[in-house]
Amino acid sequence: MEQSFSQFEDSLAKKSLLRSRGNVFRDDASIISNTTSILGSGQTSVLIKEKTDQLYTHFLAIIQSSTDDIFETVQNLWQVLQNTVDEMQTGAKKQIGVNNWIRQEMNTWSLIHCLYKDRLITQREEMEQDDLPLVNSEKLIVENLYMNNATLREHQLILDWLEQTSYEANPIQVAHYGDRSAMAWENTLHHLQNVGRTVFGGRRELVKSLDPDAPHRENLPLHDLDMDDQRRLVKHIFNCIRQGKIDEAQSLCEHCGQPWQAALLEGWRLFHDPNYYTNETKAVKLPIEGNPRRDLWKKCAYAMADSKKLDDFTRAVAGSLCGNLDSLLNVCGESWWDLLWAYLKVNIDIRVESEIRSCCAKTYCEMPEKYWDSKMSLERIFSELDGNKNLNVKTTAKSCFAMIQKFLILDDIKSLFDHMNEIIDTDEVTPQIMRLFAHLVLFIRQIGKSHQEEIGDRIIRSYVQCLMKMGDAQLVAFYTAALPSAQQIQIYSEFLENVPESSRRSCMEEAQSHGLDIAQIAKVTVERVQRMIEDPDNAKLLTGEMSDLDRKKISSLEFLVFLKDQRDELLWQANAMMRYFMAQRKIEAVKKAFTMIPTDSIQVLIQQFGGKNNLSVKAECSIREYLCHQAYLAAIDGYNDWVEFFYNKKPRPPNTAQGKNFQEKAASEHQEQIYQQDLERWKNLLKEQTFATKDLFYNVLLFPEKGWLMDAEDLKMEFSTEENANAWENRKVQMDNLRKLHIPDIALLLHKILTLAEEHRECMKLSIELAAEQNQLFDVFSKHKMSELLSKMAESSLALMNENMDPFGFSTN
């Protein structure tokens, strides 16, 4: 930034604005990104994606390590974008365009830095200063104006930002005009010096003199080559002014032998005679600064900018220094940012000129009325840009970054949030755009600006959903923590649904380190997974076979194992899951869900509540139901072991030897004896195993107190929500249905093994237990199951009667 006050002041005020902007801008920020010529388009895309994807973690690192100085954080965000572009540099000469998203994001952060640092720090530190008395120094008047007028200072900061970003996007290259240094219009000079001497001379008449006014005074042209060089030179001069590099433009003019052009660029400088404002007596007078007749120069420059005889860029150069808007619009009409620069340049000029003429103790030449009519507010300037006739300008005005920058300049946070809220629902949004939006929300919140909290939360939530696809738990956890607690639970549980099992612990640890309620998150995650519905394509699974979704549901219980404080919730959720699988007769799934519960869970719960008598109703019911499932699974395992022993461990009889010699018969008899011994031993073991299995079955049928899958007593529960009350009622209904489903099966299985073991008396004892009023097991039998059981019992009674006993197994003697 070479001219802080643009056309008004060149030294002291420059330091003031640099203090406002910090070191956000770098003068040597030439960014190169064209790697296609070296790597090819495919490799280039991969390289760019790799580099830009690192921005997510870089931004996180900056935010996490940020200090109380929010503007240092903003500067670091800008710098990391700059570094990313530098890393993509490969030596090609094509630059990243001004409309590239990463360039525009850099510009947005630099705009935030310079504007809001002035708004939040400089303006708060300002103190009321006395009005400046009438003086003769234009420089002092402008300095005082910039210190006291925050609006003008903001306009100047925006202008400086536009100039610097233009330079960063398109750094001025070294230009050569003519072959000989310090020689202007050399081709015209050569022609005039050699009139009549050349064999092939042009027929067109050229100027006869080479003073600066000759082409206009004589109304004759320069040599074609000189005219081309002159057009390129004045365009280059204007580009230097557009980028705030007036000194470079002056140096180029002098180098090209056009000192009058350099003098033209000098006339705008503010007049100041330091000899009037020093108390020191010096023999040598200090040099006068600026132009004592700046008003006359400005009036002439304005007329020059209005002249139709000059080319557009020559008029624009003069107009940029004297506040002629029309001349600037002629050359800036293709770019939204160039037009914004032109409007601001003229408005600042008018405001400063008005201050000088009202505070300076001398008479000035009158400026045309048209000059003063060009003054506009920022709102009107943006309105003019929105309604511009140029299609490119209108399109840019509606683009995402232009809208963001517009609302930041206007300090219109409400409109900014509304715009971002609209964008996230369109195809225009990308993860990188969401990253910018989320950090804009965080910045606005940190500086304490009032905004729409709901929209801010929605933006951050959308960004987190983008991060979830990347699977980085640290990123997801950090930005989730910026949401309200209820949304934190929902969004992070959604993330945990699909993380690999190997990453679950690290994801939970990240959530805990960022202050998330991992206990509630784990609970909601399990509930979300449990509510998942099986894909219709898997409906053809065999009865009792586990699906992939079943395995996922069971595996989700692991989230409740990380914290010992959640053992009561683990038991509650695991019991619900086992009820679900038992209703589908998926015994293997029930076993797998049961193994997810650590064996010390009951002891841990008792310790947490300070003893058995202090257990909550929910914990006590969970423990009892857990023991019911344990008893049921033990009975099923006992039955499977009994079947394995009965059918696969029974000794096989040896082959009988008939018509063989004595030796073979002896060997056969010996094998028969061994078989009988093994058979007797097997029968004894079968009897033991039958009674052991019978006890396991009775543990289910005669479960203590009210029975299997029944709470110990009628509980009077108080529920905080209707949802909790409904969940408790559903649990009772489920347990009643499971009793009706499984108790008859348990009874029939027990009868089966007793019958196969020829323990018919035990079968009749089973019937007595089932008919007992205190157990009321008969209530859970359907008519069909009761009929089947009675038929089996009748068969057992017949077997007893065949053994000379009564139908109940008592001796008839």
Short mmCIF file of C-alpha atoms in Angstrom, two decimals, residues 1 3-4 6 21 25 98 103-104 106-108 110-112 114-115 154-170 238-245 332 335-346 348 378 381-382 385 396 401-402 405-406 409:
data_model
loop_
_atom_site.label_atom_id
_atom_site.label_comp_id
_atom_site.label_asym_id
_atom_site.label_seq_id
_atom_site.Cartn_x
_atom_site.Cartn_y
_atom_site.Cartn_z
CA MET A 1 0.00 0.00 0.00
CA GLN A 3 -0.65 5.72 -1.07
CA SER A 4 -2.78 5.32 2.05
CA SER A 6 -4.76 7.54 -2.48
CA ARG A 21 -4.21 -3.35 8.65
CA PHE A 25 -1.09 -7.77 2.99
CA VAL A 98 -9.09 -13.05 -9.41
CA ARG A 103 -8.13 -15.98 -3.99
CA GLN A 104 -11.52 -14.57 -3.04
CA MET A 106 -8.01 -14.66 1.00
CA ASN A 107 -9.45 -11.30 0.00
CA THR A 108 -12.42 -11.80 2.31
CA SER A 110 -8.00 -9.51 4.57
CA LEU A 111 -11.10 -7.33 4.30
CA ILE A 112 -12.32 -8.59 7.67
CA CYS A 114 -8.63 -4.28 8.08
CA LEU A 115 -12.29 -3.29 8.52
CA GLU A 154 -13.39 2.85 6.46
CA HIS A 155 -13.84 3.95 2.86
CA GLN A 156 -10.09 4.45 2.58
CA LEU A 157 -9.42 1.03 4.09
CA ILE A 158 -11.74 -0.57 1.55
CA LEU A 159 -10.00 1.33 -1.24
CA ASP A 160 -6.59 0.19 0.00
CA TRP A 161 -7.91 -3.37 0.19
CA LEU A 162 -9.17 -3.21 -3.40
CA GLU A 163 -5.82 -1.89 -4.59
CA GLN A 164 -3.78 -4.45 -2.69
CA THR A 165 -5.90 -7.44 -3.72
CA SER A 166 -5.71 -6.30 -7.33
CA TYR A 167 -1.93 -6.20 -7.09
CA GLU A 168 -1.77 -9.63 -5.45
CA ALA A 169 -3.93 -11.15 -8.17
CA ASN A 170 -2.08 -9.43 -11.05
CA PHE A 238 -3.67 3.41 -14.97
CA ASN A 239 -3.10 -0.16 -13.78
CA CYS A 240 -0.42 1.12 -11.42
CA ILE A 241 -2.87 3.68 -10.02
CA ARG A 242 -5.56 0.97 -9.75
CA GLN A 243 -3.12 -1.03 -7.63
CA GLY A 244 -1.99 1.95 -5.54
CA LYS A 245 1.47 2.12 -7.13
CA CYS A 332 -13.68 -0.15 -15.16
CA SER A 335 -15.25 -5.81 -13.21
CA TRP A 336 -17.36 -5.52 -10.08
CA TRP A 337 -14.31 -4.82 -7.92
CA ASP A 338 -12.90 -2.24 -10.37
CA LEU A 339 -16.21 -0.40 -10.37
CA LEU A 340 -16.38 -0.47 -6.58
CA TRP A 341 -12.86 0.99 -6.53
CA ALA A 342 -13.87 3.74 -8.96
CA TYR A 343 -16.92 4.78 -6.94
CA LEU A 344 -14.98 4.79 -3.67
CA LYS A 345 -12.04 6.66 -5.21
CA VAL A 346 -14.31 9.48 -6.33
CA ILE A 348 -13.19 9.86 -0.97
CA LEU A 378 -22.09 2.89 0.17
CA ILE A 381 -22.88 2.41 -4.71
CA PHE A 382 -23.80 -1.25 -4.25
CA LEU A 385 -23.39 -2.20 -9.06
CA THR A 396 -20.48 -11.06 -10.07
CA PHE A 401 -17.97 -13.89 -2.40
CA ALA A 402 -19.09 -10.52 -3.74
CA GLN A 405 -17.75 -8.80 0.94
CA LYS A 406 -20.61 -6.39 0.31
CA ILE A 409 -18.37 -3.61 4.08
#
